GROMACS .gro file of C-alpha atoms in nm:
model
  138
    1MET     CA    1   1.897  -0.209   1.238
    2ALA     CA    2   1.721  -0.312   0.920
    3ARG     CA    3   1.922  -0.262   0.583
    4THR     CA    4   1.635  -0.346   0.338
    5VAL     CA    5   1.271  -0.338   0.280
    6ALA     CA    6   1.252  -0.698   0.304
    7ASP     CA    7   1.345  -0.661   0.674
    8VAL     CA    8   1.035  -0.423   0.756
    9MET     CA    9   0.768  -0.488   0.476
   10THR     CA   10   0.455  -0.674   0.529
   11THR     CA   11   0.470  -0.958   0.336
   12HIS     CA   12   0.168  -1.125   0.147
   13PRO     CA   13  -0.008  -0.774   0.104
   14ALA     CA   14  -0.397  -0.780   0.032
   15ALA     CA   15  -0.440  -0.759  -0.341
   16VAL     CA   16  -0.760  -0.731  -0.579
   17GLU     CA   17  -0.781  -0.774  -0.924
   18CYS     CA   18  -0.870  -0.443  -1.128
   19ASP     CA   19  -1.207  -0.550  -1.228
   20GLN     CA   20  -1.342  -0.630  -0.909
   21PRO     CA   21  -1.566  -0.373  -0.721
   22VAL     CA   22  -1.428  -0.136  -0.475
   23LYS     CA   23  -1.631  -0.288  -0.222
   24VAL     CA   24  -1.424  -0.604  -0.240
   25ALA     CA   25  -1.118  -0.365  -0.173
   26ALA     CA   26  -1.301  -0.193   0.098
   27ALA     CA   27  -1.391  -0.533   0.268
   28LEU     CA   28  -1.024  -0.641   0.211
   29MET     CA   29  -0.903  -0.311   0.389
   30ARG     CA   30  -1.141  -0.388   0.693
   31ASP     CA   31  -1.038  -0.759   0.706
   32ASN     CA   32  -0.673  -0.671   0.693
   33ASP     CA   33  -0.669  -0.348   0.880
   34THR     CA   34  -0.520  -0.176   0.622
   35GLY     CA   35  -0.566   0.151   0.404
   36ALA     CA   36  -0.426   0.034   0.091
   37ILE     CA   37  -0.465  -0.275  -0.112
   38ILE     CA   38  -0.254  -0.359  -0.416
   39VAL     CA   39  -0.443  -0.375  -0.755
   40ASN     CA   40  -0.346  -0.650  -0.997
   41GLU     CA   41  -0.414  -0.732  -1.345
   42ASN     CA   42  -0.384  -1.106  -1.419
   43GLY     CA   43  -0.174  -1.115  -1.108
   44ARG     CA   44   0.076  -0.859  -1.191
   45MET     CA   45   0.071  -0.525  -0.992
   46ARG     CA   46  -0.084  -0.233  -1.210
   47GLY     CA   47  -0.141   0.005  -0.891
   48ILE     CA   48  -0.277   0.064  -0.562
   49VAL     CA   49  -0.625   0.185  -0.416
   50THR     CA   50  -0.641   0.336  -0.082
   51ASP     CA   51  -0.946   0.415   0.164
   52ARG     CA   52  -0.897   0.783   0.040
   53ASP     CA   53  -0.893   0.682  -0.311
   54ILE     CA   54  -1.237   0.509  -0.280
   55ALA     CA   55  -1.373   0.821  -0.081
   56VAL     CA   56  -1.261   1.078  -0.337
   57ARG     CA   57  -1.278   0.891  -0.664
   58CYS     CA   58  -1.601   0.702  -0.585
   59VAL     CA   59  -1.820   0.825  -0.300
   60ALA     CA   60  -1.747   1.192  -0.347
   61ASP     CA   61  -1.837   1.129  -0.726
   62ASP     CA   62  -2.147   0.941  -0.632
   63LYS     CA   63  -2.012   0.619  -0.780
   64GLY     CA   64  -2.163   0.299  -0.632
   65PRO     CA   65  -1.982   0.007  -0.448
   66ASP     CA   66  -1.977  -0.197  -0.764
   67THR     CA   67  -1.741   0.034  -0.942
   68PRO     CA   68  -1.448  -0.140  -1.073
   69VAL     CA   69  -1.124  -0.094  -0.872
   70ARG     CA   70  -0.944   0.027  -1.201
   71GLU     CA   71  -1.177   0.359  -1.174
   72ALA     CA   72  -1.058   0.407  -0.835
   73CYS     CA   73  -0.701   0.309  -0.806
   74SER     CA   74  -0.365   0.506  -0.873
   75THR     CA   75  -0.165   0.341  -1.167
   76SER     CA   76   0.128   0.569  -1.154
   77VAL     CA   77   0.265   0.391  -0.868
   78GLU     CA   78   0.642   0.388  -0.744
   79ALA     CA   79   0.742   0.018  -0.678
   80ILE     CA   80   1.041  -0.110  -0.526
   81GLY     CA   81   1.234  -0.453  -0.493
   82PRO     CA   82   1.283  -0.624  -0.134
   83ASP     CA   83   1.657  -0.557  -0.162
   84THR     CA   84   1.592  -0.171  -0.178
   85SER     CA   85   1.743  -0.030   0.094
   86VAL     CA   86   1.539   0.158   0.382
   87ASP     CA   87   1.709   0.470   0.330
   88GLN     CA   88   1.635   0.467  -0.054
   89ALA     CA   89   1.274   0.388   0.031
   90VAL     CA   90   1.267   0.684   0.276
   91LYS     CA   91   1.388   0.907  -0.007
   92LEU     CA   92   1.124   0.760  -0.260
   93MET     CA   93   0.852   0.831   0.003
   94ARG     CA   94   0.971   1.185   0.030
   95SER     CA   95   1.025   1.267  -0.310
   96HIS     CA   96   0.705   1.121  -0.444
   97HIS     CA   97   0.518   1.238  -0.141
   98VAL     CA   98   0.354   0.873  -0.066
   99ARG     CA   99   0.279   0.662   0.238
  100ARG     CA  100   0.325   0.323   0.103
  101LEU     CA  101   0.550   0.149  -0.148
  102PRO     CA  102   0.459  -0.162  -0.319
  103VAL     CA  103   0.736  -0.422  -0.313
  104VAL     CA  104   0.751  -0.631  -0.627
  105GLU     CA  105   0.983  -0.899  -0.781
  106ASP     CA  106   0.920  -1.009  -1.131
  107GLY     CA  107   0.612  -0.750  -1.147
  108ARG     CA  108   0.428  -0.963  -0.878
  109PRO     CA  109   0.349  -0.799  -0.529
  110VAL     CA  110   0.523  -0.974  -0.259
  111GLY     CA  111   0.510  -0.693  -0.001
  112ILE     CA  112   0.420  -0.352   0.089
  113VAL     CA  113   0.619  -0.094   0.320
  114SER     CA  114   0.452   0.187   0.487
  115LEU     CA  115   0.564   0.504   0.646
  116GLY     CA  116   0.467   0.333   0.966
  117ASP     CA  117   0.701   0.045   0.926
  118LEU     CA  118   0.990   0.276   0.854
  119VAL     CA  119   0.913   0.473   1.150
  120MET     CA  120   0.879   0.179   1.383
  121GLU     CA  121   1.225   0.066   1.257
  122ARG     CA  122   1.394   0.424   1.259
  123GLU     CA  123   1.224   0.598   1.572
  124PRO     CA  124   1.051   0.313   1.780
  125ASP     CA  125   0.994   0.581   2.046
  126SER     CA  126   0.815   0.834   1.848
  127ALA     CA  127   0.453   0.897   1.865
  128LEU     CA  128   0.387   0.785   1.522
  129ALA     CA  129   0.551   0.473   1.599
  130ASP     CA  130   0.310   0.419   1.897
  131ILE     CA  131   0.020   0.487   1.674
  132SER     CA  132   0.155   0.252   1.392
  133ALA     CA  133   0.198  -0.030   1.651
  134ALA     CA  134  -0.134  -0.009   1.807
  135GLU     CA  135  -0.409  -0.269   1.800
  136ALA     CA  136  -0.684  -0.198   1.551
  137THR     CA  137  -1.001  -0.052   1.658
  138ARG     CA  138  -1.320  -0.155   1.492
   0.00000   0.00000   0.00000
């Protein structure tokens, strides 16, 4: 059984610079089959943008696809290191009500761990694990 986040995280997460338009983040989500993209400023993690962020903070407010990612992303993000225990990651997700945690070293993103990653590790026979492991549909 995995002991640290490094054992279950997705490495080399998709990332976008904060001044890029949300359409770039959306394209990365599509191309990487993910609902969240790390937001960087000069290569250092500054936040995270999700598909829901784009829908709620841009589309619902009638902002266009050229809106800078900084206007759509969440900047108050709980980040963890790769040596964080899986148990601690679960506790942080519960206490902060989040589905994903960026994994950083020296302020730079090295991975991302999702609720699905943790479920596949802890409860591989669950319905959520099956959904998380399913091939992408387009």
